[in-house]
């Protein structure tokens, strides 16, 4: 077992404390590594380093910042297999999904952001006034475990390109990917203090970081409940805040559409990453008179696509939940669904094997049930019926979240329904995500946007010089 260091002011350094946190392989339940739990003193040092580095970094040219980001991009590209192996080991996500989606995702999004910044006007005139856009200062990046490299990338790439310096607090469940990322950034040679990383729990290390008086921006991805606390922490110092929170996203299937494609799209999102994805399409809304056909299509899909097993094996499509706690959370929601009278179409049980496994589960449910209103963050899909398109829109919007969604149906009708959904990202008839397009949520799914130039703008202060 190796005890990893923190990355502060351009160098690897021991924590000032003696506590460590185990890293557990969720497929074997075995401790295979450990990381330091950063102290408040460690956070103080990291923030001080970032604060000291900010003036000179903010003064660098955009071209110079881009050059550094290109070096980091190259390092990520060269280490794709190592990144994938680390994610599989500590997250438990299936190897094929990790290699095809998780590991290369930072490359796709970094490229989009870098290219957008090259074309962006950081200085321009409004009549005789010169408008200047520049960094805020120190950004606290508090990140989740479900996409352990790209959720960090989504914060530090735009923040650093905008002229800010950063302190990252990665999650305790998947810290090794973050530490590997830090090593790649170190190899790219960023000036000292621009990037810093302190491991430790979000409830202690992350909370202290977000409250720090020298932090100017809080960028958080995680649960809505913790996001609300971050919002409160930001208010004390009037900090800028960027939040990407939970979701309970609908897929609305309209008559005349491709039902098989709709079923596959929804099911894929609750199988990939074991449903531990904030944008998962966990509510499938279908016309009541097509429910039986929908059920059969789901069972057919399940029979062919669900392969539960060792996440290191390429044929596996469903690995374990990230932790025992997350496994129990999902199982508790499944029991709640049963108690509330939802019909279990398939699944619904803990799997009797080593590892934190849960059977992928499909309910026939009502929209007002707990399992239809709250984010489960596991392989659970609810099928909900409706009578009219108006009712479908009403049901789709009848949650506190608004992060993602999808509509499958005749193109004109699908676009009309999509325009009425109160959510930040909507896939119409299997439209593909565009990395330059803004990503973020309505309502309790967050504040601000990520990706492309939209992500950069959340990390920019604006001043006017009246000449």
Short mmCIF file of C-alpha atoms in Angstrom, two decimals:
data_model
loop_
_atom_site.label_atom_id
_atom_site.label_comp_id
_atom_site.label_asym_id
_atom_site.label_seq_id
_atom_site.Cartn_x
_atom_site.Cartn_y
_atom_site.Cartn_z
CA UNK A 1 0.00 0.00 0.00
CA UNK A 2 1.31 3.45 -0.89
CA UNK A 3 0.34 6.60 0.98
CA UNK A 4 0.06 9.40 -1.56
CA UNK A 5 1.13 12.97 -1.05
CA UNK A 6 -0.64 16.25 -1.75
CA UNK A 7 0.24 18.53 -4.65
CA UNK A 8 0.85 22.08 -3.44
CA UNK A 9 2.74 24.95 -5.06
CA UNK A 10 4.18 22.85 -7.85
CA UNK A 11 5.52 20.00 -5.75
CA UNK A 12 4.46 16.81 -4.02
CA UNK A 13 4.35 17.26 -0.27
CA UNK A 14 3.36 15.26 2.80
CA UNK A 15 0.22 16.21 4.65
CA UNK A 16 0.69 17.99 7.97
CA UNK A 17 -1.62 15.37 9.50
CA UNK A 18 -1.29 11.63 9.99
CA UNK A 19 -4.75 10.43 8.94
CA UNK A 20 -5.28 8.39 5.82
CA UNK A 21 -8.29 7.09 3.90
CA UNK A 22 -8.54 3.60 2.39
CA UNK A 23 -9.27 3.14 -1.28
CA UNK A 24 -11.49 0.08 -1.77
CA UNK A 25 -12.00 -1.93 -4.95
CA UNK A 26 -15.82 -2.11 -5.12
CA UNK A 27 -15.77 -5.38 -7.08
CA UNK A 28 -13.65 -7.25 -4.52
CA UNK A 29 -14.34 -5.18 -1.37
CA UNK A 30 -10.59 -5.19 -0.73
CA UNK A 31 -8.47 -2.21 0.33
CA UNK A 32 -5.83 -1.78 -2.35
CA UNK A 33 -4.43 1.67 -1.68
CA UNK A 34 -4.73 4.70 0.56
CA UNK A 35 -4.46 8.47 0.44
CA UNK A 36 -3.73 11.25 2.87
CA UNK A 37 -6.55 13.17 4.52
CA UNK A 38 -5.60 16.79 4.12
CA UNK A 39 -5.79 19.10 7.13
CA UNK A 40 -6.97 22.68 7.39
CA UNK A 41 -3.30 23.68 7.45
CA UNK A 42 -2.79 21.84 4.15
CA UNK A 43 -5.74 23.71 2.64
CA UNK A 44 -4.34 27.00 3.92
CA UNK A 45 -1.03 26.25 2.21
CA UNK A 46 -2.70 25.30 -1.07
CA UNK A 47 -4.90 28.39 -1.11
CA UNK A 48 -1.95 30.62 -0.23
CA UNK A 49 0.05 29.14 -3.11
CA UNK A 50 -2.84 29.69 -5.51
CA UNK A 51 -3.36 33.24 -4.28
CA UNK A 52 0.31 34.08 -4.70
CA UNK A 53 0.39 32.61 -8.21
CA UNK A 54 -2.77 34.37 -9.39
CA UNK A 55 -1.48 37.87 -10.35
CA UNK A 56 1.27 36.60 -12.64
CA UNK A 57 -0.90 33.83 -14.12
CA UNK A 58 -3.78 36.22 -14.76
CA UNK A 59 -1.33 38.49 -16.58
CA UNK A 60 -0.15 35.76 -18.99
CA UNK A 61 -1.41 35.81 -22.54
CA UNK A 62 -4.25 33.54 -23.63
CA UNK A 63 -1.84 31.93 -26.08
CA UNK A 64 0.49 30.97 -23.23
CA UNK A 65 -2.35 29.47 -21.19
CA UNK A 66 -3.51 27.53 -24.22
CA UNK A 67 0.01 26.21 -24.74
CA UNK A 68 0.06 24.76 -21.22
CA UNK A 69 -3.37 23.21 -21.69
CA UNK A 70 -2.21 21.60 -24.92
CA UNK A 71 0.62 19.97 -22.96
CA UNK A 72 -1.85 18.63 -20.39
CA UNK A 73 -4.04 17.37 -23.22
CA UNK A 74 -1.07 15.50 -24.68
CA UNK A 75 -0.30 13.88 -21.33
CA UNK A 76 -3.89 12.69 -20.94
CA UNK A 77 -3.83 11.31 -24.47
CA UNK A 78 -0.58 9.41 -23.82
CA UNK A 79 -1.87 7.86 -20.60
CA UNK A 80 -5.34 6.73 -21.68
CA UNK A 81 -4.84 3.12 -20.63
CA UNK A 82 -3.45 4.02 -17.21
CA UNK A 83 -6.36 6.37 -16.65
CA UNK A 84 -8.87 3.69 -17.66
CA UNK A 85 -7.26 1.03 -15.46
CA UNK A 86 -7.33 3.36 -12.45
CA UNK A 87 -11.00 4.27 -12.95
CA UNK A 88 -12.03 0.62 -13.30
CA UNK A 89 -10.15 -0.32 -10.12
CA UNK A 90 -11.54 2.37 -7.82
CA UNK A 91 -14.94 3.13 -9.37
CA UNK A 92 -15.93 -0.34 -10.59
CA UNK A 93 -17.37 0.86 -13.87
CA UNK A 94 -17.22 -1.65 -16.73
CA UNK A 95 -13.95 -1.58 -18.67
CA UNK A 96 -15.52 -1.19 -22.11
CA UNK A 97 -17.54 1.82 -20.99
CA UNK A 98 -14.53 3.38 -19.28
CA UNK A 99 -12.23 2.94 -22.25
CA UNK A 100 -14.79 4.14 -24.78
CA UNK A 101 -16.34 6.98 -22.75
CA UNK A 102 -14.83 7.91 -19.40
CA UNK A 103 -11.12 8.00 -20.28
CA UNK A 104 -11.39 9.87 -23.63
CA UNK A 105 -14.13 12.29 -22.51
CA UNK A 106 -11.63 14.85 -21.14
CA UNK A 107 -9.92 14.97 -24.52
CA UNK A 108 -13.15 15.75 -26.36
CA UNK A 109 -14.19 18.47 -23.95
CA UNK A 110 -10.73 19.99 -23.53
CA UNK A 111 -10.36 20.30 -27.29
CA UNK A 112 -13.71 22.07 -27.56
CA UNK A 113 -12.85 24.52 -24.77
CA UNK A 114 -9.31 25.21 -25.98
CA UNK A 115 -10.51 25.87 -29.52
CA UNK A 116 -13.30 28.13 -28.28
CA UNK A 117 -10.90 30.19 -26.15
CA UNK A 118 -8.63 30.78 -29.14
CA UNK A 119 -11.49 32.61 -30.86
CA UNK A 120 -12.80 34.48 -27.81
CA UNK A 121 -12.45 38.22 -27.25
CA UNK A 122 -11.15 38.84 -23.74
CA UNK A 123 -10.86 42.55 -24.56
CA UNK A 124 -13.13 44.65 -26.78
CA UNK A 125 -14.77 48.06 -27.03
CA UNK A 126 -18.30 49.24 -26.34
CA UNK A 127 -18.19 52.68 -27.95
CA UNK A 128 -15.25 54.35 -26.17
CA UNK A 129 -15.29 51.95 -23.20
CA UNK A 130 -12.73 49.18 -23.14
CA UNK A 131 -14.19 45.97 -21.68
CA UNK A 132 -11.74 43.52 -20.12
CA UNK A 133 -12.53 39.96 -19.04
CA UNK A 134 -10.11 38.35 -16.59
CA UNK A 135 -9.87 35.75 -13.84
CA UNK A 136 -11.53 36.04 -10.45
CA UNK A 137 -8.65 34.67 -8.41
CA UNK A 138 -8.58 31.36 -6.51
CA UNK A 139 -11.12 28.71 -7.54
CA UNK A 140 -12.07 25.90 -5.14
CA UNK A 141 -12.91 22.83 -7.25
CA UNK A 142 -14.83 20.22 -5.24
CA UNK A 143 -15.49 17.21 -7.40
CA UNK A 144 -17.53 13.95 -7.36
CA UNK A 145 -16.53 10.32 -7.74
CA UNK A 146 -18.72 9.16 -10.64
CA UNK A 147 -16.57 10.59 -13.47
CA UNK A 148 -13.33 11.02 -11.57
CA UNK A 149 -11.17 12.64 -14.24
CA UNK A 150 -13.58 14.56 -16.44
CA UNK A 151 -15.44 16.20 -13.57
CA UNK A 152 -12.13 17.74 -12.52
CA UNK A 153 -11.27 18.63 -16.11
CA UNK A 154 -14.60 20.45 -16.55
CA UNK A 155 -13.58 22.81 -13.76
CA UNK A 156 -9.86 23.34 -14.07
CA UNK A 157 -9.64 23.68 -17.88
CA UNK A 158 -11.98 26.70 -18.14
CA UNK A 159 -10.85 28.19 -14.82
CA UNK A 160 -7.16 28.11 -15.72
CA UNK A 161 -7.74 29.28 -19.29
CA UNK A 162 -9.69 32.23 -17.87
CA UNK A 163 -6.68 33.27 -15.79
CA UNK A 164 -7.61 31.76 -12.42
CA UNK A 165 -5.61 29.48 -10.17
CA UNK A 166 -7.19 26.38 -8.62
CA UNK A 167 -7.28 24.16 -5.56
CA UNK A 168 -8.91 20.78 -6.16
CA UNK A 169 -10.50 18.60 -3.49
CA UNK A 170 -11.26 15.23 -5.13
CA UNK A 171 -13.67 12.63 -3.69
CA UNK A 172 -12.56 10.02 -1.17
CA UNK A 173 -14.05 7.11 -3.14
CA UNK A 174 -12.01 7.76 -6.31
CA UNK A 175 -8.95 9.84 -5.35
CA UNK A 176 -6.38 7.82 -7.31
CA UNK A 177 -7.60 9.06 -10.69
CA UNK A 178 -7.32 12.62 -9.40
CA UNK A 179 -3.77 12.02 -8.17
CA UNK A 180 -2.84 10.51 -11.53
CA UNK A 181 -4.30 13.60 -13.21
CA UNK A 182 -2.19 15.79 -10.93
CA UNK A 183 0.94 13.86 -11.97
CA UNK A 184 0.12 14.45 -15.63
CA UNK A 185 -0.41 18.16 -14.96
CA UNK A 186 2.91 18.27 -13.11
CA UNK A 187 4.62 16.73 -16.13
CA UNK A 188 3.12 19.45 -18.31
CA UNK A 189 5.04 22.02 -16.24
CA UNK A 190 2.41 24.55 -15.17
CA UNK A 191 3.90 27.42 -13.12
CA UNK A 192 3.90 26.61 -9.43
CA UNK A 193 0.73 27.46 -7.55
CA UNK A 194 -1.56 27.51 -10.59
CA UNK A 195 -2.83 23.99 -9.86
CA UNK A 196 -3.04 22.48 -6.37
CA UNK A 197 -4.69 19.31 -5.07
CA UNK A 198 -5.57 18.35 -1.50
CA UNK A 199 -7.17 14.97 -0.82
CA UNK A 200 -9.65 14.53 2.02
CA UNK A 201 -13.37 14.23 2.60
CA UNK A 202 -15.76 16.76 1.13
CA UNK A 203 -17.55 17.19 4.44
CA UNK A 204 -14.36 18.36 6.18
CA UNK A 205 -11.55 19.26 3.76
CA UNK A 206 -13.92 20.37 1.00
CA UNK A 207 -16.17 22.33 3.33
CA UNK A 208 -13.22 24.17 4.86
CA UNK A 209 -11.87 24.94 1.39
CA UNK A 210 -15.19 26.35 0.20
CA UNK A 211 -15.43 28.64 3.23
CA UNK A 212 -11.85 29.89 2.95
CA UNK A 213 -11.67 33.67 2.95
CA UNK A 214 -9.12 33.70 0.11
CA UNK A 215 -11.23 31.57 -2.23
CA UNK A 216 -13.02 33.68 -4.83
CA UNK A 217 -15.03 31.02 -6.70
CA UNK A 218 -16.62 27.76 -5.55
CA UNK A 219 -17.10 25.20 -8.31
CA UNK A 220 -18.94 22.13 -7.04
CA UNK A 221 -20.41 19.03 -8.64
CA UNK A 222 -22.39 16.62 -6.49
CA UNK A 223 -25.69 16.14 -4.73
CA UNK A 224 -28.25 18.91 -4.50
CA UNK A 225 -28.25 18.80 -0.69
CA UNK A 226 -24.51 19.43 -0.51
CA UNK A 227 -24.86 22.01 -3.29
CA UNK A 228 -27.25 23.98 -1.12
CA UNK A 229 -24.59 24.04 1.61
CA UNK A 230 -22.03 25.27 -0.92
CA UNK A 231 -24.47 28.01 -1.91
CA UNK A 232 -24.64 29.05 1.74
CA UNK A 233 -20.85 28.93 2.06
CA UNK A 234 -20.52 31.17 -1.00
CA UNK A 235 -22.95 33.74 0.36
CA UNK A 236 -20.79 34.52 3.38
CA UNK A 237 -17.99 35.93 1.25
CA UNK A 238 -20.14 36.85 -1.79
CA UNK A 239 -18.18 34.30 -3.81
CA UNK A 240 -18.95 33.37 -7.39
CA UNK A 241 -20.57 29.92 -7.48
CA UNK A 242 -20.81 27.24 -10.17
CA UNK A 243 -22.99 24.25 -9.30
CA UNK A 244 -23.74 21.07 -11.24
CA UNK A 245 -26.11 19.06 -9.09
CA UNK A 246 -28.60 16.20 -9.24
CA UNK A 247 -31.12 15.08 -11.81
CA UNK A 248 -34.22 12.97 -12.33
CA UNK A 249 -34.32 13.23 -16.08
CA UNK A 250 -37.24 12.19 -18.31
CA UNK A 251 -37.26 10.52 -21.68
CA UNK A 252 -40.60 11.30 -23.33
CA UNK A 253 -41.61 8.82 -26.00
CA UNK A 254 -44.25 10.15 -28.41
CA UNK A 255 -46.58 8.08 -30.57
CA UNK A 256 -45.14 7.45 -33.99
CA UNK A 257 -41.55 7.46 -32.74
CA UNK A 258 -39.01 4.67 -32.51
CA UNK A 259 -40.02 2.91 -29.28
CA UNK A 260 -37.16 0.43 -29.46
CA UNK A 261 -34.66 3.28 -29.74
CA UNK A 262 -36.32 5.08 -26.81
CA UNK A 263 -36.08 1.98 -24.61
CA UNK A 264 -32.44 1.46 -25.52
CA UNK A 265 -31.56 5.10 -24.87
CA UNK A 266 -33.13 5.11 -21.41
CA UNK A 267 -31.80 1.68 -20.44
CA UNK A 268 -28.28 2.50 -21.63
CA UNK A 269 -28.11 5.46 -19.27
CA UNK A 270 -29.07 3.37 -16.22
CA UNK A 271 -26.67 0.56 -17.12
CA UNK A 272 -23.63 2.62 -18.12
CA UNK A 273 -21.67 3.52 -14.99
CA UNK A 274 -24.30 1.53 -13.04
CA UNK A 275 -26.65 4.49 -13.33
CA UNK A 276 -24.25 6.64 -11.32
CA UNK A 277 -24.70 9.52 -13.74
CA UNK A 278 -26.51 12.75 -12.95
CA UNK A 279 -27.91 12.95 -16.50
CA UNK A 280 -29.27 9.38 -16.55
CA UNK A 281 -32.73 9.19 -18.18
CA UNK A 282 -34.33 7.49 -15.20
CA UNK A 283 -37.99 8.24 -16.07
CA UNK A 284 -39.34 6.76 -19.31
CA UNK A 285 -42.71 8.34 -20.15
CA UNK A 286 -44.82 6.35 -22.64
CA UNK A 287 -48.45 6.47 -23.85
CA UNK A 288 -50.62 4.27 -21.63
CA UNK A 289 -51.82 2.15 -24.55
CA UNK A 290 -48.22 1.26 -25.46
CA UNK A 291 -47.19 0.14 -21.97
CA UNK A 292 -47.34 -3.59 -22.65
CA UNK A 293 -45.24 -3.25 -25.80
CA UNK A 294 -42.76 -1.13 -23.83
CA UNK A 295 -42.50 -3.78 -21.13
CA UNK A 296 -41.68 -6.48 -23.64
CA UNK A 297 -39.06 -4.34 -25.34
CA UNK A 298 -37.41 -3.64 -21.98
CA UNK A 299 -37.34 -7.35 -21.13
CA UNK A 300 -35.85 -8.16 -24.53
CA UNK A 301 -33.22 -5.46 -24.12
CA UNK A 302 -32.44 -6.58 -20.56
CA UNK A 303 -31.97 -10.17 -21.65
CA UNK A 304 -29.46 -9.20 -24.34
CA UNK A 305 -27.63 -6.25 -22.80
CA UNK A 306 -27.32 -6.90 -19.06
CA UNK A 307 -24.10 -8.75 -18.23
CA UNK A 308 -23.33 -8.41 -14.53
CA UNK A 309 -19.78 -9.28 -13.58
CA UNK A 310 -16.17 -8.38 -13.02
CA UNK A 311 -15.69 -4.84 -14.38
CA UNK A 312 -12.25 -5.73 -15.71
CA UNK A 313 -13.83 -8.20 -18.16
CA UNK A 314 -14.76 -6.66 -21.50
CA UNK A 315 -18.08 -8.47 -21.82
CA UNK A 316 -19.33 -7.00 -18.52
CA UNK A 317 -21.85 -4.18 -18.89
CA UNK A 318 -22.84 -3.77 -15.23
CA UNK A 319 -20.26 -3.63 -12.46
CA UNK A 320 -20.66 -2.84 -8.75
CA UNK A 321 -21.78 0.37 -7.12
CA UNK A 322 -18.88 2.55 -6.03
CA UNK A 323 -19.23 1.73 -2.33
CA UNK A 324 -21.18 -0.24 0.24
CA UNK A 325 -22.98 2.95 1.26
CA UNK A 326 -24.09 3.62 -2.31
CA UNK A 327 -25.19 0.02 -2.70
CA UNK A 328 -27.34 0.32 0.41
CA UNK A 329 -28.79 3.64 -0.73
CA UNK A 330 -29.94 2.08 -4.00
CA UNK A 331 -31.33 -1.01 -2.27
CA UNK A 332 -33.25 1.21 0.17
CA UNK A 333 -34.84 3.10 -2.74
CA UNK A 334 -35.80 -0.16 -4.40
CA UNK A 335 -37.53 -1.31 -1.19
CA UNK A 336 -39.27 2.06 -0.97
CA UNK A 337 -40.57 1.60 -4.50
CA UNK A 338 -41.95 -1.83 -3.64
CA UNK A 339 -43.63 -0.52 -0.48
CA UNK A 340 -45.23 2.36 -2.39
CA UNK A 341 -46.81 -0.11 -4.79
CA UNK A 342 -44.62 0.22 -7.87
CA UNK A 343 -44.59 -2.88 -10.06
CA UNK A 344 -41.17 -4.53 -10.40
CA UNK A 345 -40.85 -5.48 -14.04
CA UNK A 346 -37.35 -6.93 -13.67
CA UNK A 347 -34.51 -6.94 -11.11
CA UNK A 348 -35.01 -5.43 -7.70
CA UNK A 349 -32.51 -7.39 -5.60
CA UNK A 350 -29.05 -7.37 -4.12
CA UNK A 351 -26.78 -9.76 -5.96
CA UNK A 352 -25.33 -12.60 -3.90
CA UNK A 353 -21.67 -12.20 -4.76
CA UNK A 354 -18.61 -10.40 -3.48
CA UNK A 355 -18.72 -6.73 -4.40
CA UNK A 356 -21.27 -3.93 -4.09
CA UNK A 357 -23.62 -5.18 -6.78
CA UNK A 358 -27.29 -4.35 -7.34
CA UNK A 359 -29.53 -5.88 -9.99
CA UNK A 360 -30.54 -3.37 -12.65
CA UNK A 361 -34.19 -2.69 -11.85
CA UNK A 362 -37.17 -1.47 -13.86
CA UNK A 363 -40.35 -0.29 -12.14
CA UNK A 364 -43.75 0.55 -13.54
CA UNK A 365 -44.41 3.55 -11.33
CA UNK A 366 -46.40 6.72 -10.76
CA UNK A 367 -44.68 10.06 -11.10
CA UNK A 368 -45.48 11.11 -7.54
CA UNK A 369 -43.74 8.12 -5.95
CA UNK A 370 -40.49 8.68 -4.06
CA UNK A 371 -38.52 6.66 -6.62
CA UNK A 372 -39.81 8.97 -9.38
CA UNK A 373 -39.06 12.20 -7.53
CA UNK A 374 -35.69 11.61 -5.88
CA UNK A 375 -32.33 10.90 -7.48
CA UNK A 376 -31.38 7.28 -6.79
CA UNK A 377 -27.99 7.29 -8.54
CA UNK A 378 -28.14 3.63 -9.41
CA UNK A 379 -29.34 1.22 -12.12
CA UNK A 380 -33.05 1.94 -11.65
CA UNK A 381 -35.51 2.99 -14.36
CA UNK A 382 -39.14 4.01 -13.84
CA UNK A 383 -41.67 3.59 -16.64
CA UNK A 384 -44.51 6.11 -16.27
CA UNK A 385 -47.59 6.30 -18.50
CA UNK A 386 -49.48 9.32 -19.81
CA UNK A 387 -52.65 10.01 -21.81
CA UNK A 388 -51.83 13.16 -23.81
CA UNK A 389 -48.72 15.06 -24.88
CA UNK A 390 -49.75 17.89 -22.56
CA UNK A 391 -49.78 15.46 -19.65
CA UNK A 392 -46.41 14.07 -20.72
CA UNK A 393 -44.87 17.54 -20.56
CA UNK A 394 -46.48 18.18 -17.19
CA UNK A 395 -45.16 14.91 -15.76
CA UNK A 396 -41.70 15.44 -17.22
CA UNK A 397 -41.45 18.86 -15.55
CA UNK A 398 -43.01 17.76 -12.25
CA UNK A 399 -39.74 17.27 -10.33
CA UNK A 400 -37.39 19.68 -8.55
CA UNK A 401 -34.62 18.86 -11.02
CA UNK A 402 -33.92 20.02 -14.57
CA UNK A 403 -30.55 18.71 -15.70
CA UNK A 404 -31.20 16.54 -18.74
CA UNK A 405 -33.93 14.93 -20.80
CA UNK A 406 -34.81 13.39 -24.13
CA UNK A 407 -37.70 13.21 -26.56
CA UNK A 408 -38.22 10.44 -29.13
CA UNK A 409 -40.98 10.88 -31.70
CA UNK A 410 -41.88 12.43 -35.05
CA UNK A 411 -39.33 15.21 -35.51
CA UNK A 412 -41.65 18.22 -35.50
CA UNK A 413 -43.62 16.95 -32.50
CA UNK A 414 -40.43 15.95 -30.67
CA UNK A 415 -38.90 19.42 -31.06
CA UNK A 416 -42.14 21.04 -29.91
CA UNK A 417 -42.22 18.91 -26.74
CA UNK A 418 -38.49 19.37 -26.12
CA UNK A 419 -38.91 23.15 -26.17
CA UNK A 420 -41.40 22.85 -23.29
CA UNK A 421 -39.17 20.80 -20.99
CA UNK A 422 -37.67 22.79 -18.12
CA UNK A 423 -34.24 21.25 -18.31
CA UNK A 424 -30.83 22.35 -19.53
CA UNK A 425 -29.96 19.52 -21.92
CA UNK A 426 -32.37 17.64 -24.17
CA UNK A 427 -31.61 14.93 -26.71
CA UNK A 428 -34.08 14.90 -29.59
CA UNK A 429 -34.27 11.59 -31.49
CA UNK A 430 -30.83 10.39 -30.41
CA UNK A 431 -29.12 13.66 -31.22
CA UNK A 432 -25.46 13.56 -30.19
CA UNK A 433 -23.96 15.74 -27.46
CA UNK A 434 -21.76 18.55 -28.77
CA UNK A 435 -18.75 19.35 -26.58
CA UNK A 436 -18.88 23.09 -27.38
CA UNK A 437 -22.52 23.36 -26.32
CA UNK A 438 -23.37 24.51 -22.78
CA UNK A 439 -24.02 21.87 -20.14
CA UNK A 440 -25.93 22.63 -16.95
CA UNK A 441 -29.29 22.53 -15.24
CA UNK A 442 -32.48 24.34 -14.38
CA UNK A 443 -34.11 24.51 -10.94
CA UNK A 444 -32.30 22.47 -8.24
CA UNK A 445 -29.94 20.92 -10.79
CA UNK A 446 -27.51 23.78 -10.50
CA UNK A 447 -26.25 27.20 -11.48
CA UNK A 448 -23.88 28.12 -14.28
CA UNK A 449 -22.78 26.18 -17.34
CA UNK A 450 -19.88 23.94 -18.31
CA UNK A 451 -18.16 23.10 -21.63
CA UNK A 452 -16.89 25.28 -24.43
CA UNK A 453 -16.76 29.03 -23.99
CA UNK A 454 -19.89 28.86 -21.80
CA UNK A 455 -17.85 27.16 -19.10
CA UNK A 456 -15.04 29.70 -19.37
CA UNK A 457 -17.40 32.65 -18.93
CA UNK A 458 -18.43 31.49 -15.45
CA UNK A 459 -14.84 32.04 -14.34
CA UNK A 460 -14.42 35.55 -15.75
CA UNK A 461 -14.73 38.90 -14.02
CA UNK A 462 -15.61 41.87 -16.23
CA UNK A 463 -14.31 45.43 -15.91
CA UNK A 464 -14.93 48.53 -18.00
CA UNK A 465 -12.34 51.20 -18.69
CA UNK A 466 -13.99 54.49 -19.68
CA UNK A 467 -11.39 56.13 -21.88
#
